[in-house]
Amino acid sequence: MIVYEKNYDVIVVGAGHAGCEAALAAARMGAATLFLTINLDAIALMSCNPAIGGLAKGHLVKEIDALGGEMGRNIDATGIQFRVLNTKKGPAVRASRAQADKQQYRLRMKYVLEQQDRLDLKQVEVTGLYLEDDAVAGVDTKGGVRYLGKTVVLTTGTFMRGLIHIGLVHYPGGRAGDLPSIGLSDHLAECGFEVGRLKTGTPARLDGRTIDFHRLEPQYGDENPIPFSFSNERIDQPQVPCHIAYTNQKSHEIIRSGLDRSPLYAGIIEGIGPRYCPSIEDKVVRFPDKDRHQTFIEPEGRDTVEVYPSGMSTSLPIDIQWAFYRSIEGLERVEIMRPAYAIEYDYVNPIQLHASLETKVLRNLYHAGQINGTSGYEEAAAQGLMAGINAALRVRGNEPLVLGRSEAYIGVMIDDLVTLGTKEPYRMFTSRAEYRLLLREDNADLRLREKGYAIGLLPDELWHSFLQKRDLINERLEFLGKERLTPSAAGEDLLRDWDLTGMQNAISYEQLLRRPEFTCQDLARIYPDIMNLPESVRDQLEIQIKYKGYIDRQLEQVERAAKLEDTKIPADIDFTSISGLSTEIQEKLARFRPDTLGQASRIPGVTPAGITMLSIAMKARGVK
């Protein structure tokens, strides 16, 4: 094995969305970083849906940006349609989503990586880890070169023993057109990791020239698109429409006719697929009473005819795919440019991770993305960012950055993974966050900018811009609480319009904004200057005032739970020696090895009484 001449602080393996964020975070924090991938031309490639964000996923992108990550800026620069979802619902569940120009997204991210100081990019296949004293000290590659590094971040995506299925035909591949990674997952199993098998899939890519879009329903983006990145004020590029189509009974009959050749139903696929993103054959079988299923025909870019039929993933044989897609109204003459397929791949049980994403099996090794059993670009990028941050912090000798469940959706996701594990591809949902009113998209910068700056990831200019915004919000909130409207100054017309006729006492501007349908635009009748404030500041004023009671209640819940979350469990504690714990709880604690009492309390089967006994045992050892 040839040892490469240069030593690195952080080595990142894999160039998907997790790897990109990990490498950029580590290098931006001052670590000498090496970025390794099987194919440098596939950096940040959108293997499935050419879109960023969506329900809960948009929250993750905003949090990535608030901490100093790149995904938000990248989609702002390369997006071709922007929409905010759930606008008629409360602010906690509103979510941003954008269609991307697939190739431009990839190319811009590659350019950003290539221009980043302290970051080297190399095209190699990693086949194993190099270990010294039960800790990772580098990686070995298929080409016979060993790269030495103080820390390693694995972001292998679907590449470990990747196997592609189209009907009863299957062949090795990390995704269509790319080679799989062979040997690395076997090496991880030899090191003591629990390696499992998962499955995901993707729809066909269709030739837009062969679709009659006039017979489909257009869906346009927002008239005034809102950027993902807090560092951007507006989206300047023109938007393009998507189109809505539907399957029908004929479509479903064609799908049923091919089930005998479906690898999913023939028992060929071993891996468990994503529950919340089922294949079209799965939808037809599971919901036989449904006479149609919706699909969004989404362009893959401005300069290509390829389109993506979302929600239509399948592993059915190619002849069934031809007939099925052509059974949809408007697609009768459609040509498939790239067939749909399913892919199986290896992952590692995430209960073998600390909340920092460092593995419990080997020191200095971090896992991020689909290797941890997650599904989605945004989930991967968020993990990659945290793994890159914590690898860089390890090199510095600092404590890791761990986000709590009350601080970020990123914290919810990582806590779910490391305390519960997963046996199916994990996807983020707003319902997973018990403090979701605190974890809104709109306040991600208020929650996380300070943490990004403290670790050296957020540049000075963004930090100072944020401080101005935060100070302005606090100043205006104080002003609105003090400034009052008196009955004599209001006038009869205004009192009538605002349903305040008969008002006897003065009312504060804050009280006015607390009314459900009352907005800053309404308040401008007596306080015109409010419309001179940035829109993001006005949004914060309305949300923080209208939902203050609910927000305060959640903050009280967070405070009550803080003691459990902050109490660390000694790594060497012997759970079997704690009297009063049932055998079941002892076994669960020994298997999961939680880092804190908070994590322990969320392990299924660990009772409140068990947490009390564990807390007493820790106090006896002097742990506070």
XYZ file of C-alpha atoms in Angstrom:
624
model
C 0.000 0.000 0.000
C 1.427 3.382 -1.045
C 1.036 6.081 1.638
C 0.146 9.475 0.208
C 2.604 12.202 1.155
C 0.108 14.624 2.705
C -1.649 14.163 6.063
C -5.169 15.516 6.500
C -7.300 16.621 9.442
C -10.572 15.397 7.908
C -11.169 12.882 5.116
C -14.691 12.859 3.627
C -15.718 9.788 1.614
C -18.593 10.259 -0.838
C -19.657 13.323 -2.830
C -23.417 13.351 -2.422
C -25.256 16.045 -0.496
C -23.916 14.824 2.862
C -20.336 14.712 1.631
C -20.490 18.204 0.113
C -21.668 19.797 3.360
C -19.191 17.790 5.468
C -16.204 18.738 3.319
C -17.130 22.421 3.080
C -17.841 22.711 6.807
C -14.538 21.123 7.816
C -12.471 23.194 5.364
C -14.254 26.441 6.235
C -13.508 25.783 9.902
C -9.805 25.608 9.089
C -9.255 21.840 8.811
C -7.069 20.424 6.047
C -9.698 18.360 4.271
C -9.638 15.629 1.620
C -12.756 14.866 -0.435
C -12.842 11.396 -2.042
C -15.429 10.089 -4.490
C -15.809 7.416 -7.153
C -16.827 10.018 -9.766
C -15.934 13.718 -9.536
C -18.459 14.501 -12.281
C -21.320 13.302 -10.075
C -20.746 15.679 -7.147
C -24.119 16.718 -5.624
C -25.969 14.857 -8.350
C -29.714 14.670 -7.772
C -30.222 10.948 -8.262
C -33.948 11.150 -7.708
C -36.254 14.168 -7.520
C -34.675 17.369 -8.958
C -35.939 19.451 -6.046
C -34.863 20.759 -2.656
C -37.099 21.272 0.375
C -40.682 20.281 1.060
C -42.547 19.520 4.270
C -40.031 19.445 7.152
C -37.215 19.140 4.605
C -37.397 22.876 3.979
C -36.834 23.379 7.708
C -33.636 21.332 7.460
C -32.350 23.422 4.533
C -33.003 26.656 6.426
C -31.133 25.250 9.441
C -28.213 24.156 7.275
C -28.023 27.690 5.916
C -28.342 29.295 9.347
C -25.325 27.321 10.578
C -23.246 28.270 7.519
C -23.887 25.374 5.123
C -24.210 25.610 1.339
C -27.432 23.868 0.264
C -29.692 26.918 0.631
C -27.402 29.175 -1.364
C -26.984 26.516 -4.035
C -30.701 26.040 -4.639
C -31.316 29.798 -4.588
C -28.802 30.173 -7.415
C -30.000 27.227 -9.515
C -33.713 26.877 -8.725
C -36.272 27.122 -11.524
C -39.495 27.126 -9.486
C -40.041 28.213 -5.865
C -43.129 27.574 -3.742
C -44.071 27.822 -0.086
C -46.289 24.896 0.942
C -49.030 24.954 3.592
C -49.471 28.734 3.374
C -53.027 28.435 4.736
C -51.747 26.673 7.855
C -49.782 27.956 10.834
C -46.142 29.067 10.552
C -44.817 25.920 12.231
C -45.732 23.705 9.273
C -45.151 26.069 6.364
C -42.380 24.747 4.182
C -40.290 25.961 1.252
C -39.694 23.853 -1.845
C -37.873 24.560 -5.089
C -37.361 22.740 -8.362
C -33.697 22.726 -9.337
C -31.919 22.837 -12.628
C -30.352 19.450 -11.989
C -27.132 20.012 -13.924
C -26.646 23.605 -12.790
C -27.108 22.534 -9.157
C -24.394 19.912 -9.546
C -22.011 22.189 -11.442
C -22.324 25.105 -9.043
C -21.702 22.895 -6.005
C -18.657 21.372 -7.707
C -17.352 24.880 -8.438
C -17.841 25.951 -4.796
C -15.940 22.882 -3.594
C -13.113 23.410 -6.087
C -12.691 27.039 -5.013
C -12.690 26.265 -1.276
C -9.372 26.781 0.517
C -7.858 23.832 2.429
C -9.915 21.320 0.407
C -8.463 18.715 -1.986
C -10.716 16.676 -4.306
C -9.691 13.258 -5.639
C -11.441 10.555 -7.671
C -10.823 7.199 -5.980
C -12.820 4.288 -4.548
C -12.376 3.732 -0.810
C -12.361 0.027 0.088
C -11.447 0.101 3.784
C -10.428 2.059 6.844
C -6.885 2.302 8.174
C -6.892 1.793 11.946
C -4.427 2.559 14.711
C -5.205 1.657 18.347
C -8.954 1.131 17.780
C -9.257 4.511 16.106
C -9.511 5.533 12.474
C -6.321 7.034 11.075
C -7.070 7.078 7.346
C -8.558 5.160 4.421
C -7.338 2.596 1.894
C -8.342 2.776 -1.760
C -8.838 0.418 -4.660
C -5.849 1.972 -6.423
C -3.513 0.891 -3.644
C -3.082 4.320 -2.043
C -3.529 4.980 1.676
C -4.592 8.481 2.719
C -3.902 9.408 6.341
C -6.314 11.571 8.304
C -7.057 12.415 11.934
C -10.776 11.914 11.318
C -12.878 10.253 8.602
C -16.476 11.004 7.579
C -18.276 8.268 5.615
C -21.123 9.518 3.389
C -21.519 6.542 1.070
C -25.117 7.091 -0.094
C -26.551 4.102 -1.972
C -23.154 2.916 -3.190
C -22.153 0.240 -0.647
C -22.893 -3.065 -2.443
C -25.436 -1.178 -4.551
C -27.648 -3.440 -6.670
C -29.994 -2.023 -9.333
C -33.275 -3.791 -10.226
C -35.363 -3.332 -13.394
C -37.903 -6.133 -13.470
C -36.139 -9.466 -12.969
C -32.894 -7.998 -14.331
C -30.427 -6.767 -11.745
C -26.839 -5.585 -11.859
C -24.325 -3.860 -9.525
C -24.416 -0.068 -9.411
C -24.306 2.826 -6.982
C -27.034 4.377 -9.115
C -27.790 4.165 -12.833
C -24.571 4.912 -14.698
C -22.236 4.657 -11.664
C -20.192 1.809 -10.236
C -20.973 0.497 -6.736
C -18.600 0.511 -3.773
C -17.443 -3.036 -3.115
C -15.603 -4.093 0.020
C -16.212 -1.149 2.351
C -19.385 -2.479 3.992
C -17.739 -5.910 4.502
C -14.840 -4.134 6.188
C -17.248 -2.200 8.436
C -18.962 -5.451 9.434
C -15.552 -6.939 10.313
C -14.949 -3.901 12.541
C -18.111 -4.674 14.526
C -20.742 -2.533 12.819
C -24.293 -3.833 12.334
C -24.716 -3.680 8.555
C -28.230 -3.938 7.124
C -29.925 -3.657 3.752
C -32.330 -0.973 2.514
C -34.036 -0.208 -0.776
C -35.140 2.911 -2.595
C -36.278 3.686 -6.102
C -36.713 6.388 -8.705
C -39.134 7.052 -11.601
C -38.240 6.979 -15.264
C -37.004 10.147 -16.951
C -39.314 11.072 -19.806
C -38.819 13.006 -23.057
C -40.787 16.226 -22.648
C -41.081 16.598 -26.436
C -43.357 13.542 -26.479
C -45.784 14.861 -23.830
C -48.917 16.883 -24.660
C -48.644 19.486 -21.905
C -51.785 21.267 -23.139
C -53.817 18.365 -21.745
C -52.175 18.613 -18.326
C -52.857 21.028 -15.486
C -50.069 23.624 -15.070
C -48.687 24.433 -11.648
C -46.807 27.690 -11.286
C -44.374 28.907 -8.678
C -44.988 31.744 -6.205
C -45.270 35.205 -7.699
C -42.762 36.553 -5.177
C -40.436 33.617 -4.468
C -38.788 33.489 -1.053
C -35.110 32.446 -0.937
C -33.931 29.512 1.146
C -30.770 31.297 2.271
C -30.951 34.017 4.906
C -28.079 35.712 3.072
C -30.223 36.263 -0.051
C -32.916 38.905 -0.289
C -34.653 37.774 -3.486
C -34.774 35.273 -6.345
C -34.064 36.972 -9.668
C -34.173 34.147 -12.226
C -37.472 33.470 -14.070
C -39.512 30.441 -13.007
C -40.890 27.587 -15.095
C -44.120 25.641 -14.505
C -44.626 22.016 -13.515
C -47.665 20.046 -14.693
C -50.103 17.707 -12.941
C -51.176 14.365 -14.433
C -53.044 11.327 -13.100
C -52.967 7.572 -13.468
C -56.216 5.770 -14.275
C -57.811 2.339 -14.094
C -56.027 1.232 -17.264
C -52.696 2.286 -15.697
C -53.447 0.180 -12.643
C -54.418 -2.870 -14.711
C -51.117 -2.644 -16.597
C -49.202 -2.423 -13.312
C -51.032 -5.448 -11.875
C -50.264 -7.434 -15.021
C -46.555 -7.028 -14.370
C -46.439 -7.827 -10.662
C -45.267 -11.397 -11.334
C -42.102 -9.863 -12.806
C -41.695 -7.202 -10.132
C -38.571 -7.822 -8.007
C -40.475 -6.239 -5.131
C -43.246 -8.853 -5.228
C -41.169 -11.759 -6.524
C -39.081 -11.705 -3.347
C -35.858 -10.756 -5.115
C -35.400 -7.458 -3.258
C -34.267 -8.052 0.334
C -33.996 -4.438 1.499
C -36.843 -2.544 3.143
C -38.135 0.419 1.149
C -39.304 3.873 2.275
C -42.766 3.717 3.839
C -43.593 7.322 2.950
C -42.410 7.232 -0.652
C -43.768 3.932 -2.019
C -43.395 2.777 -5.611
C -46.389 3.095 -7.920
C -46.926 -0.695 -7.867
C -46.941 -0.522 -4.063
C -49.581 2.228 -4.173
C -51.782 0.235 -6.559
C -51.553 -2.929 -4.434
C -51.987 -1.206 -1.066
C -54.811 1.089 -2.163
C -56.914 -1.000 -4.591
C -59.987 1.241 -4.128
C -58.196 4.345 -5.367
C -59.045 4.982 -9.005
C -56.134 7.350 -9.685
C -52.822 8.632 -8.323
C -51.414 12.103 -8.907
C -48.022 12.880 -10.398
C -46.205 16.174 -10.924
C -44.343 16.314 -14.225
C -41.272 18.297 -13.210
C -38.625 19.683 -15.580
C -35.066 18.560 -14.835
C -33.646 21.862 -16.040
C -33.967 24.802 -18.405
C -31.750 23.331 -21.127
C -32.979 19.746 -21.269
C -36.122 17.985 -22.469
C -35.960 15.426 -19.638
C -38.793 15.561 -17.130
C -39.373 13.731 -13.857
C -42.798 12.193 -12.995
C -42.763 12.473 -9.204
C -44.403 9.725 -7.166
C -44.087 7.251 -10.058
C -41.014 5.288 -8.961
C -41.077 1.622 -9.983
C -38.917 -1.427 -10.512
C -41.297 -3.043 -13.001
C -39.920 -4.490 -16.280
C -39.221 -2.007 -19.046
C -42.116 -3.206 -21.272
C -44.564 -2.633 -18.396
C -43.011 0.789 -17.847
C -43.594 1.712 -21.499
C -47.251 0.695 -21.338
C -47.883 2.174 -17.894
C -46.474 5.644 -18.549
C -48.263 5.785 -21.946
C -51.591 4.994 -20.291
C -51.606 8.408 -18.595
C -53.619 11.146 -20.321
C -51.266 13.485 -22.187
C -48.464 10.894 -22.159
C -49.887 8.511 -24.788
C -46.813 8.895 -27.018
C -44.228 9.451 -24.320
C -40.693 8.117 -24.753
C -38.627 6.930 -21.802
C -35.120 8.400 -21.821
C -33.957 6.620 -18.653
C -35.907 3.705 -17.173
C -37.135 3.647 -13.600
C -35.315 1.302 -11.239
C -35.012 0.220 -7.623
C -31.698 0.039 -5.812
C -30.625 -1.971 -2.785
C -27.687 -0.852 -0.676
C -25.997 -1.420 2.675
C -26.369 0.859 5.678
C -25.105 0.823 9.265
C -27.439 0.778 12.268
C -27.374 4.377 13.582
C -27.744 3.317 17.224
C -23.987 2.721 16.947
C -23.497 6.502 16.774
C -23.094 9.187 19.388
C -25.244 12.307 18.941
C -22.129 13.938 17.447
C -22.383 11.307 14.640
C -19.065 9.811 15.735
C -19.337 6.037 15.838
C -19.294 4.191 19.160
C -17.318 1.350 17.583
C -14.326 3.336 16.292
C -13.039 6.683 17.509
C -12.590 9.512 14.987
C -15.011 7.908 12.498
C -18.232 9.749 11.600
C -21.199 8.553 9.528
C -23.645 10.824 7.675
C -26.495 10.403 5.196
C -27.924 7.196 3.784
C -25.267 5.111 5.531
C -27.304 5.973 8.653
C -30.552 4.751 7.107
C -32.023 8.103 6.092
C -33.745 9.079 2.854
C -33.596 12.472 1.154
C -31.065 15.073 0.064
C -31.931 17.412 2.922
C -31.638 14.781 5.670
C -28.270 13.747 4.227
C -26.957 17.309 3.914
C -27.932 18.142 7.496
C -26.099 15.096 8.834
C -23.103 15.802 6.632
C -22.890 19.349 7.956
C -22.941 18.146 11.578
C -20.423 15.357 10.920
C -18.053 17.770 9.179
C -18.407 20.288 11.999
C -17.740 17.704 14.690
C -14.817 16.133 12.855
C -13.211 19.592 12.643
C -13.988 20.253 16.306
C -12.376 16.908 17.241
C -9.187 17.924 15.433
C -9.180 21.205 17.381
C -9.682 19.355 20.657
C -13.075 20.990 21.265
C -16.332 19.475 22.495
C -18.748 18.422 19.731
C -21.712 20.526 18.648
C -24.891 18.613 19.475
C -28.240 20.228 18.710
C -31.108 19.367 21.036
C -34.649 18.442 20.028
C -35.803 21.890 21.139
C -33.143 23.669 19.074
C -33.450 22.273 15.561
C -35.071 19.709 13.299
C -31.491 18.547 12.767
C -31.400 17.717 16.478
C -34.709 15.844 16.268
C -33.528 13.760 13.317
C -30.164 12.824 14.798
C -31.696 12.033 18.181
C -34.304 9.807 16.526
C -31.587 7.931 14.668
C -29.136 7.397 17.515
C -31.735 6.545 20.173
C -34.253 4.548 18.128
C -32.267 3.313 15.134
C -34.180 2.564 11.943
C -35.144 -0.500 9.924
C -36.522 1.492 6.980
C -35.382 4.674 5.223
C -35.936 7.523 7.712
C -37.658 10.678 6.493
C -38.132 13.943 8.365
C -41.674 15.117 9.191
C -42.932 18.075 11.212
C -44.888 15.595 13.339
C -41.607 14.140 14.637
C -40.794 17.428 16.420
C -42.562 17.890 19.738
C -41.465 21.549 19.862
C -42.315 22.402 16.272
C -43.771 25.822 17.096
C -40.273 26.790 18.252
C -38.607 25.180 15.223
C -40.108 27.162 12.375
C -38.454 27.844 9.025
C -38.699 31.592 9.544
C -36.640 31.660 12.764
C -33.884 29.182 11.882
C -31.350 32.030 11.826
C -32.496 33.310 15.229
C -32.035 29.792 16.605
C -28.752 28.777 14.985
C -26.735 31.692 13.546
C -24.944 32.228 16.858
C -23.864 28.594 17.012
C -22.532 28.718 13.444
C -20.520 31.836 14.231
C -19.187 30.449 17.519
C -17.594 27.436 15.806
C -16.096 29.553 13.023
C -18.366 28.389 10.201
C -20.339 31.586 9.662
C -18.330 34.465 8.084
C -18.184 37.867 9.788
C -20.277 39.698 7.184
C -23.217 37.284 7.595
C -22.902 37.437 11.375
C -23.025 41.242 11.473
C -25.968 41.283 9.060
C -27.789 38.851 11.335
C -27.077 40.959 14.432
C -28.657 43.967 12.749
C -31.775 41.940 11.966
C -32.003 40.459 15.466
C -31.540 43.834 17.145
C -34.154 45.407 14.896
C -36.692 42.687 15.755
C -36.106 43.089 19.505
C -36.249 46.878 19.279
C -39.538 46.859 17.338
C -41.087 44.264 19.655
C -40.337 46.517 22.607
C -41.742 49.536 20.760
C -44.975 47.717 19.811
C -45.472 46.682 23.423
C -45.164 50.260 24.662
C -46.840 52.316 21.929
C -50.583 52.721 22.408
C -53.649 53.716 20.460
C -56.058 55.893 22.445
C -59.791 56.099 21.663
C -59.538 59.838 21.092
C -56.709 59.511 18.570
C -58.254 56.604 16.682
C -61.300 58.234 15.141
C -64.721 56.654 14.591
C -63.963 55.262 11.120
C -60.898 53.372 12.281
C -62.625 52.071 15.424
C -65.475 50.788 13.267
C -63.162 49.189 10.689
C -61.194 47.413 13.422
C -64.296 46.377 15.391
C -63.226 48.520 18.350
C -66.336 50.688 18.652
C -66.934 51.564 22.290
C -63.279 51.109 23.272
C -62.722 52.862 26.614
C -59.001 52.346 27.291
C -55.840 52.669 25.254
C -54.676 49.516 23.469
C -51.049 48.690 22.622
C -49.877 48.063 19.078
C -48.844 44.599 20.280
C -52.406 43.868 21.387
C -53.670 44.927 17.980
C -51.227 42.601 16.177
C -52.247 39.772 18.488
C -55.668 39.706 16.842
C -55.898 36.735 14.406
C -56.616 38.575 11.160
C -54.696 41.747 11.989
C -51.421 42.290 10.075
C -48.593 44.796 9.830
C -50.357 46.133 6.733
C -53.364 46.993 8.923
C -51.182 48.551 11.598
C -49.640 50.801 8.950
C -52.765 52.998 9.145
C -51.510 54.348 12.478
C -47.836 53.354 12.230
C -46.780 53.822 8.569
C -43.072 53.226 9.241
C -43.700 49.553 9.942
C -43.903 48.912 6.191
C -40.366 50.262 5.803
C -39.056 47.313 7.803
C -37.738 44.287 5.871
C -40.437 41.699 5.207
C -38.553 39.082 7.240
C -38.617 41.420 10.252
C -42.349 42.130 9.855
C -43.006 38.381 9.670
C -41.147 37.861 12.941
C -43.100 40.628 14.652
C -46.425 39.098 13.650
C -45.496 35.494 14.468
C -43.799 36.194 17.797
C -46.705 38.385 18.939
C -49.603 36.243 17.682
C -48.201 32.951 18.987
C -46.530 34.260 22.153
C -48.706 32.255 24.541
C -48.100 28.973 22.710
C -44.385 29.705 22.325
C -44.010 30.472 26.050
C -45.777 27.212 26.884
C -43.353 25.202 24.741
C -40.388 27.030 26.265
C -41.624 25.953 29.708
C -41.787 22.344 28.482
C -38.223 22.629 27.184
C -37.038 23.985 30.519
C -38.646 21.102 32.421
C -36.986 18.540 30.132
C -33.564 20.243 30.149
C -32.196 18.388 33.179
C -32.650 14.998 31.536
C -31.190 16.242 28.237
C -28.096 17.716 29.878
C -27.258 14.826 32.236
C -24.571 12.700 30.597
C -24.335 8.970 31.288
C -20.769 7.757 31.969
C -19.476 5.731 29.017
C -18.160 2.973 31.300
C -21.309 2.480 33.392
C -22.399 -1.146 33.883
C -26.171 -1.161 33.521
C -26.448 -4.752 34.746
C -25.088 -3.707 38.155
C -27.881 -1.187 38.822
C -30.360 -2.731 41.257
C -33.999 -2.007 40.570
C -33.669 -2.048 36.783
C -35.537 -4.847 35.068
C -33.547 -7.234 32.894
C -35.301 -5.838 29.803
C -34.265 -2.247 30.605
C -30.708 -3.344 31.430
C -30.464 -5.093 28.058
C -31.897 -2.133 26.153
C -29.560 0.359 27.814
C -26.584 -1.927 27.212
C -27.510 -2.286 23.526
C -28.256 1.374 22.791
C -25.589 2.902 25.115
C -27.373 6.304 25.324
C -25.202 9.374 25.899
C -27.688 11.217 28.151
C -30.672 10.545 30.378
C -32.795 12.306 27.779
C -31.754 9.799 25.118
C -32.316 6.918 27.535
C -35.854 8.133 28.271
C -36.766 7.865 24.566
C -35.635 4.268 24.092
C -38.772 2.107 23.657
C -39.355 0.018 26.760
C -37.286 2.200 29.119
C -39.835 3.375 31.704
C -39.846 6.608 33.762
C -39.206 4.454 36.819
C -36.159 3.003 35.095
C -34.841 6.498 34.357
C -35.302 7.367 38.036
C -33.304 4.291 39.123
C -30.581 5.083 36.600
C -30.439 8.701 37.815
C -30.095 7.550 41.455
C -27.296 5.149 40.498
C -25.454 7.929 38.650
C -25.765 10.305 41.612
C -24.260 7.601 43.820
C -21.269 7.686 41.452
C -21.029 11.451 41.807
C -22.624 12.319 38.476
C -24.755 15.471 38.778
